[in-house]
Short mmCIF file of C-alpha atoms in Angstrom, two decimals:
data_model
loop_
_atom_site.label_atom_id
_atom_site.label_comp_id
_atom_site.label_asym_id
_atom_site.label_seq_id
_atom_site.Cartn_x
_atom_site.Cartn_y
_atom_site.Cartn_z
CA MET A 20 84.45 -78.79 -46.83
CA THR A 21 86.81 -77.07 -44.31
CA HIS A 22 86.05 -76.46 -40.68
CA LEU A 23 83.14 -78.77 -40.82
CA PRO A 24 82.77 -79.31 -36.97
CA TYR A 25 82.45 -75.63 -36.49
CA ILE A 26 79.91 -75.14 -39.20
CA LEU A 27 77.90 -78.19 -38.20
CA ALA A 28 77.97 -76.74 -34.56
CA SER A 29 76.64 -73.53 -35.61
CA TYR A 30 73.71 -74.95 -37.83
CA GLY A 31 73.20 -77.42 -35.13
CA LEU A 32 72.72 -74.77 -32.40
CA PHE A 33 70.45 -72.85 -34.53
CA ALA A 34 68.16 -75.71 -35.38
CA GLY A 35 68.11 -76.83 -31.87
CA LEU A 36 67.36 -73.38 -30.30
CA ALA A 37 64.76 -72.50 -32.95
CA GLY A 38 63.06 -75.97 -32.42
CA ILE A 39 63.00 -75.70 -28.71
CA LEU A 40 61.58 -71.96 -28.77
CA ALA A 41 59.03 -73.00 -31.65
CA ILE A 42 57.79 -76.07 -30.10
CA GLY A 43 57.85 -74.57 -26.67
CA ALA A 44 55.51 -71.65 -28.04
CA ALA A 45 53.29 -73.99 -29.92
CA LEU A 46 52.59 -76.25 -27.03
CA ARG A 47 51.93 -73.32 -24.52
CA LEU A 48 49.61 -71.78 -27.08
CA LYS A 49 47.75 -75.14 -27.47
CA ALA A 50 47.77 -75.65 -23.65
CA ALA A 51 46.24 -71.83 -23.05
CA ARG A 52 43.57 -72.07 -25.86
CA THR A 53 42.41 -75.43 -24.58
CA LYS A 54 42.07 -74.00 -21.07
CA LEU A 55 40.43 -70.96 -22.10
CA ALA A 56 37.92 -72.70 -24.28
CA THR A 57 36.97 -75.04 -21.23
CA LEU A 58 36.61 -72.03 -18.97
CA GLU A 59 34.51 -70.02 -21.34
CA ASN A 60 32.35 -72.89 -22.09
CA SER A 61 31.75 -73.58 -18.41
CA ALA A 62 30.96 -69.78 -17.78
CA LEU A 63 28.61 -69.78 -20.73
CA ARG A 64 26.91 -72.91 -19.52
CA ARG A 65 26.59 -71.43 -16.02
CA SER A 66 25.02 -68.29 -17.53
CA GLY A 67 22.52 -70.39 -19.56
CA ALA A 68 23.68 -69.50 -23.15
CA PRO A 69 24.04 -72.08 -25.57
CA THR A 70 27.65 -73.45 -25.82
CA SER A 71 29.63 -74.37 -28.60
CA GLN A 72 29.87 -78.01 -27.53
CA MET B 21 46.64 -28.39 -24.93
CA SER B 22 50.34 -27.72 -26.31
CA ALA B 23 51.31 -29.47 -29.67
CA SER B 24 53.62 -31.84 -27.74
CA GLN B 25 50.86 -32.99 -25.56
CA SER B 26 48.42 -33.42 -28.35
CA PHE B 27 51.00 -35.44 -30.31
CA VAL B 28 51.44 -37.71 -27.10
CA ALA B 29 47.48 -38.05 -26.79
CA ARG B 30 47.05 -38.81 -30.56
CA THR B 31 49.79 -41.38 -30.64
CA GLY B 32 48.54 -42.83 -27.53
CA SER B 33 45.07 -43.35 -28.78
CA LEU B 34 46.58 -44.88 -31.96
CA PHE B 35 48.65 -47.57 -29.76
CA HIS B 36 45.49 -48.00 -27.53
CA ARG B 37 43.34 -49.05 -30.57
CA TYR B 38 45.40 -52.35 -30.37
CA ALA B 39 45.61 -52.69 -26.75
CA ASN B 40 42.35 -54.69 -26.74
CA PRO B 41 43.24 -58.25 -25.91
CA GLY B 42 40.52 -59.65 -28.01
CA ARG B 43 41.30 -57.37 -30.91
CA PHE B 44 45.05 -58.53 -30.63
CA LEU B 45 43.92 -62.03 -30.32
CA ARG B 46 42.19 -61.85 -33.67
CA LEU B 47 44.81 -60.05 -35.47
CA GLY B 48 47.36 -62.43 -34.00
CA THR B 49 45.62 -65.38 -35.04
CA ARG B 50 45.26 -64.04 -38.63
CA LEU B 51 48.91 -63.05 -38.69
CA GLN B 52 50.45 -66.41 -37.40
CA PRO B 53 50.42 -68.46 -40.51
CA TRP B 54 51.60 -65.46 -42.65
CA LEU B 55 54.57 -65.35 -40.22
CA THR B 56 55.24 -69.05 -39.58
CA TRP B 57 55.11 -70.42 -43.08
CA PRO B 58 57.36 -67.85 -44.78
CA ALA B 59 59.52 -67.90 -41.92
CA LEU B 60 60.18 -71.73 -42.18
CA PHE B 61 60.54 -71.54 -46.22
CA PHE B 62 62.77 -68.54 -46.36
CA THR B 63 65.10 -69.99 -43.53
CA LEU B 64 65.44 -73.30 -45.23
CA ALA B 65 66.03 -71.73 -48.41
CA GLY B 66 68.60 -69.38 -47.21
CA LEU B 67 70.46 -71.62 -44.89
CA GLY B 68 70.30 -74.57 -47.49
CA TRP B 69 71.59 -72.20 -50.12
CA GLY B 70 74.37 -70.83 -47.85
CA LEU B 71 75.45 -74.24 -46.61
CA PHE B 72 75.32 -76.24 -49.81
CA TYR B 73 75.48 -73.92 -52.81
CA ALA B 74 77.04 -70.63 -51.85
CA PRO B 75 80.82 -70.31 -52.69
CA ALA B 76 83.69 -70.48 -49.88
CA ASP B 77 85.47 -67.40 -49.17
CA TRP B 78 88.89 -67.31 -50.55
CA GLN B 79 90.37 -66.29 -47.20
CA GLN B 80 88.14 -68.01 -44.74
CA GLY B 81 87.34 -70.96 -46.39
CA ASP B 82 83.88 -72.85 -45.80
CA SER B 83 83.84 -71.20 -42.21
CA VAL B 84 82.23 -68.27 -44.06
CA ARG B 85 79.07 -70.39 -44.12
CA ILE B 86 78.68 -69.55 -40.28
CA MET B 87 77.82 -66.00 -41.22
CA TYR B 88 74.47 -67.07 -42.68
CA VAL B 89 73.30 -67.80 -39.10
CA HIS B 90 75.56 -65.53 -37.14
CA VAL B 91 74.64 -62.10 -38.97
CA PRO B 92 70.72 -62.77 -38.75
CA ALA B 93 71.35 -63.56 -35.08
CA ALA B 94 73.50 -60.58 -34.51
CA ILE B 95 71.02 -58.04 -36.08
CA LEU B 96 68.05 -59.67 -34.37
CA ALA B 97 69.67 -59.35 -30.98
CA SER B 98 69.89 -55.68 -31.45
CA SER B 99 66.51 -55.33 -33.12
CA GLY B 100 64.87 -57.48 -30.26
CA TYR B 101 66.42 -55.38 -27.60
CA ALA B 102 65.17 -52.13 -29.69
CA ALA B 103 61.56 -53.64 -29.67
CA LEU B 104 62.06 -54.30 -25.85
CA ALA B 105 62.90 -50.51 -25.43
CA VAL B 106 59.89 -49.51 -27.61
CA CYS B 107 57.67 -51.59 -25.25
CA GLY B 108 59.20 -49.79 -22.27
CA LEU B 109 58.64 -46.62 -23.71
CA LEU B 110 54.96 -47.46 -24.58
CA SER B 111 54.40 -48.74 -20.90
CA LEU B 112 55.94 -45.84 -19.29
CA VAL B 113 54.33 -43.30 -21.44
CA TRP B 114 50.93 -44.56 -22.40
CA ARG B 115 50.69 -47.56 -19.84
CA HIS B 116 49.89 -49.94 -22.79
CA PRO B 117 48.79 -53.18 -21.38
CA LEU B 118 50.05 -55.31 -24.12
CA ALA B 119 53.53 -53.65 -24.22
CA ASP B 120 54.24 -55.11 -20.88
CA LEU B 121 53.12 -58.77 -21.80
CA ALA B 122 55.29 -58.18 -25.08
CA ALA B 123 58.24 -57.33 -23.17
CA VAL B 124 57.91 -60.49 -20.85
CA GLU B 125 57.70 -62.44 -24.12
CA ILE B 126 60.52 -60.67 -26.22
CA GLY B 127 63.04 -60.97 -23.34
CA PRO B 128 63.59 -64.62 -23.47
CA VAL B 129 63.44 -65.00 -27.27
CA GLY B 130 66.08 -62.03 -27.49
CA ALA B 131 68.27 -63.54 -24.92
CA CYS B 132 68.37 -66.81 -26.81
CA ILE B 133 69.16 -65.14 -30.23
CA THR B 134 71.96 -63.20 -28.50
CA ALA B 135 73.26 -66.27 -26.98
CA LEU B 136 73.13 -67.90 -30.47
CA CYS B 137 75.03 -64.88 -31.86
CA LEU B 138 77.85 -65.05 -29.21
CA ALA B 139 78.12 -68.90 -29.81
CA THR B 140 78.39 -68.79 -33.68
CA GLY B 141 80.78 -65.92 -33.24
CA SER B 142 83.03 -67.99 -31.06
CA LEU B 143 82.73 -70.92 -33.41
CA TRP B 144 83.64 -68.89 -36.29
CA GLY B 145 86.44 -67.13 -34.16
CA LYS B 146 88.31 -70.25 -33.15
CA PRO B 147 89.25 -71.31 -36.61
CA MET B 148 89.74 -67.73 -38.06
CA TRP B 149 91.34 -65.83 -35.07
CA GLY B 150 92.61 -69.04 -33.24
CA THR B 151 90.71 -68.07 -30.04
CA TRP B 152 87.09 -68.46 -28.96
CA TRP B 153 86.90 -65.10 -27.36
CA VAL B 154 88.57 -61.91 -27.37
CA TRP B 155 87.69 -58.82 -25.11
CA ASP B 156 87.00 -56.83 -28.33
CA ALA B 157 84.68 -53.86 -28.17
CA ARG B 158 82.13 -55.60 -30.42
CA LEU B 159 82.16 -58.85 -28.75
CA THR B 160 82.00 -57.15 -25.24
CA SER B 161 79.15 -54.81 -26.03
CA VAL B 162 77.17 -57.92 -27.47
CA LEU B 163 77.91 -59.65 -24.10
CA VAL B 164 76.71 -56.60 -22.19
CA LEU B 165 73.35 -56.82 -24.31
CA PHE B 166 73.21 -60.37 -23.26
CA PHE B 167 73.43 -59.65 -19.61
CA LEU B 168 70.96 -56.71 -20.22
CA TYR B 169 68.49 -59.24 -21.50
CA LEU B 170 69.03 -61.70 -18.58
CA GLY B 171 68.64 -58.44 -16.25
CA HIS B 172 65.28 -57.67 -17.76
CA ILE B 173 63.90 -61.26 -17.58
CA ALA B 174 65.07 -61.36 -13.94
CA LEU B 175 63.77 -57.87 -13.10
CA ILE B 176 60.26 -58.28 -14.64
CA ARG B 177 59.60 -61.39 -12.47
CA ALA B 178 61.24 -59.96 -9.25
CA PHE B 179 58.28 -58.26 -7.66
CA ASP B 180 55.09 -59.60 -6.17
CA ASP B 181 53.25 -56.94 -7.77
CA PRO B 182 53.70 -57.52 -11.68
CA GLN B 183 53.14 -53.75 -12.37
CA ARG B 184 56.31 -52.79 -10.47
CA GLY B 185 58.17 -55.44 -12.48
CA TYR B 186 56.89 -54.09 -15.51
CA ARG B 187 57.88 -50.51 -14.55
CA ALA B 188 61.45 -51.54 -13.37
CA ALA B 189 62.10 -53.64 -16.49
CA ALA B 190 60.86 -50.83 -18.78
CA ILE B 191 63.46 -48.50 -17.25
CA LEU B 192 65.98 -51.03 -17.58
CA ALA B 193 65.12 -51.44 -21.29
CA LEU B 194 65.19 -47.86 -22.01
CA ALA B 195 68.55 -47.30 -20.18
CA GLY B 196 69.87 -50.34 -21.91
CA ALA B 197 69.22 -49.16 -25.19
CA VAL B 198 72.43 -46.96 -24.86
CA ASP B 199 74.24 -50.32 -25.67
CA LEU B 200 72.78 -50.60 -29.27
CA PRO B 201 74.75 -47.70 -30.98
CA ILE B 202 77.80 -48.86 -29.06
CA ILE B 203 77.39 -52.14 -30.54
CA LYS B 204 76.68 -50.91 -34.01
CA PHE B 205 79.61 -48.31 -33.95
CA SER B 206 82.06 -50.19 -32.00
CA VAL B 207 83.80 -51.54 -35.16
CA GLN B 208 84.41 -47.83 -36.07
CA TRP B 209 84.85 -46.02 -32.81
CA TRP B 210 87.69 -48.61 -31.69
CA ASN B 211 90.33 -50.74 -33.16
CA THR B 212 88.60 -54.14 -33.06
CA LEU B 213 89.41 -57.62 -34.23
CA HIS B 214 85.98 -58.02 -35.44
CA GLN B 215 85.76 -56.84 -39.04
CA PRO B 216 83.64 -53.73 -40.07
CA ASP B 217 80.09 -54.20 -41.35
CA SER B 218 79.89 -55.54 -44.97
CA ILE B 219 76.36 -54.49 -45.29
CA THR B 220 75.40 -50.78 -44.50
CA LEU B 221 72.19 -48.73 -45.11
CA THR B 222 74.18 -45.90 -46.89
CA GLY B 223 76.97 -47.82 -48.97
CA ALA B 224 77.12 -50.57 -51.52
CA PRO B 225 77.70 -54.30 -49.85
CA THR B 226 81.22 -55.34 -49.88
CA MET B 227 80.15 -58.82 -50.46
CA SER B 228 79.61 -60.79 -53.66
CA SER B 229 76.07 -61.44 -54.80
CA SER B 230 76.48 -65.09 -54.57
CA MET B 231 76.63 -64.77 -50.77
CA LEU B 232 74.45 -61.65 -50.35
CA TRP B 233 71.35 -63.53 -51.59
CA PRO B 234 71.54 -66.44 -49.26
CA LEU B 235 72.19 -64.05 -46.67
CA GLY B 236 69.33 -61.98 -47.37
CA LEU B 237 66.96 -65.02 -47.43
CA SER B 238 68.16 -66.41 -44.16
CA MET B 239 67.92 -62.79 -42.62
CA LEU B 240 64.37 -62.52 -43.91
CA GLY B 241 63.27 -66.01 -42.77
CA ILE B 242 65.14 -65.76 -39.25
CA SER B 243 63.46 -62.46 -38.70
CA LEU B 244 59.97 -63.83 -39.71
CA GLY B 245 60.56 -66.70 -37.31
CA PHE B 246 61.49 -64.41 -34.56
CA ALA B 247 58.37 -62.48 -35.08
CA ALA B 248 56.30 -65.89 -35.37
CA ILE B 249 57.58 -67.02 -32.14
CA VAL B 250 56.99 -63.72 -30.23
CA VAL B 251 53.42 -63.37 -31.72
CA ALA B 252 52.73 -67.18 -30.67
CA ARG B 253 53.94 -66.62 -27.15
CA LEU B 254 52.13 -63.19 -26.78
CA ARG B 255 49.13 -64.79 -27.97
CA ALA B 256 49.54 -67.63 -25.34
CA ALA B 257 50.16 -64.98 -22.76
CA VAL B 258 46.96 -62.94 -23.60
CA MET B 259 44.86 -66.26 -23.27
CA GLU B 260 46.60 -67.23 -19.99
CA SER B 261 45.86 -63.70 -18.57
CA ARG B 262 42.33 -64.36 -19.49
CA VAL B 263 42.14 -67.69 -17.95
CA ARG B 264 43.60 -66.20 -14.67
CA SER B 265 40.74 -63.42 -14.75
CA LEU B 266 38.25 -65.90 -15.51
CA LEU B 267 39.26 -68.28 -12.67
CA SER B 268 39.62 -65.31 -10.10
CA SER B 269 36.10 -64.15 -11.16
CA THR B 270 34.77 -67.57 -10.56
CA ARG B 271 36.49 -67.92 -7.28
CA ARG B 272 35.18 -64.69 -6.10
CA ARG B 273 31.63 -65.54 -7.11
CA GLY B 274 32.00 -68.75 -5.14
CA GLU B 275 33.08 -66.85 -2.13
CA ASN B 276 30.06 -64.49 -2.44
CA ALA B 277 27.47 -67.25 -2.89
#
């Protein structure tokens, strides 16, 4: 294959960038979901309603 | 009420149906797997086909395989900024609350894809043109687009009052949209080193179908991936904003007690 380093660099850059963005978004989503669930459960507990836990 | 005012009001009410964060979260949760898994499948299929099975170009050799990453990145760089401009319009005209959050989340993803477009263009240019960079109209206008994205990211976070940041960034997004037709038509308006478009909406593609199919698949996959990442970030942003409002209401209740 001709120009292999340039091709590998392009695909590598894409894979790296896509991986960082996707993993970053997934981790952020998971953290936000956990925090929101905790807060909503404690708010429900305070109001006396039955919680999901 | 005049016809134009009623059009604005009707369009505004249509957009505001989806302004409710709870409704958006439900829609986003349902949409997420339909974006993520096809994105992964089509991207792997398109790039795998382009890298291992598509033919080499008779002039460019194997470096034509860079096109399967570069072209989707270039199209998404412009489309992402168009989406930013639409968010700006929704924010300025209809004060759509999700449009501001969407603009915050689209900006960094768009900047990354524009950087990828510039980097892969350079990686193609070095073996083909013998240089990493030329101040060609197409390349320069895409570099301007990258700076517009950076400016948008900086501006939206530059104010203590987030509303002022959203408003300033929305104006920049709308003004910066002028760059999009310049990018599109730069290869026709000026004598550029960058080749003219091989795929247009009005004419037949000037590319063999053995290259067009993997390009189409990678275009579809990377576009769905872009949408999947933006939706995931936007869902996280909506949840974070609910967390902030819950925390502040708890704090207020504690102060009043």
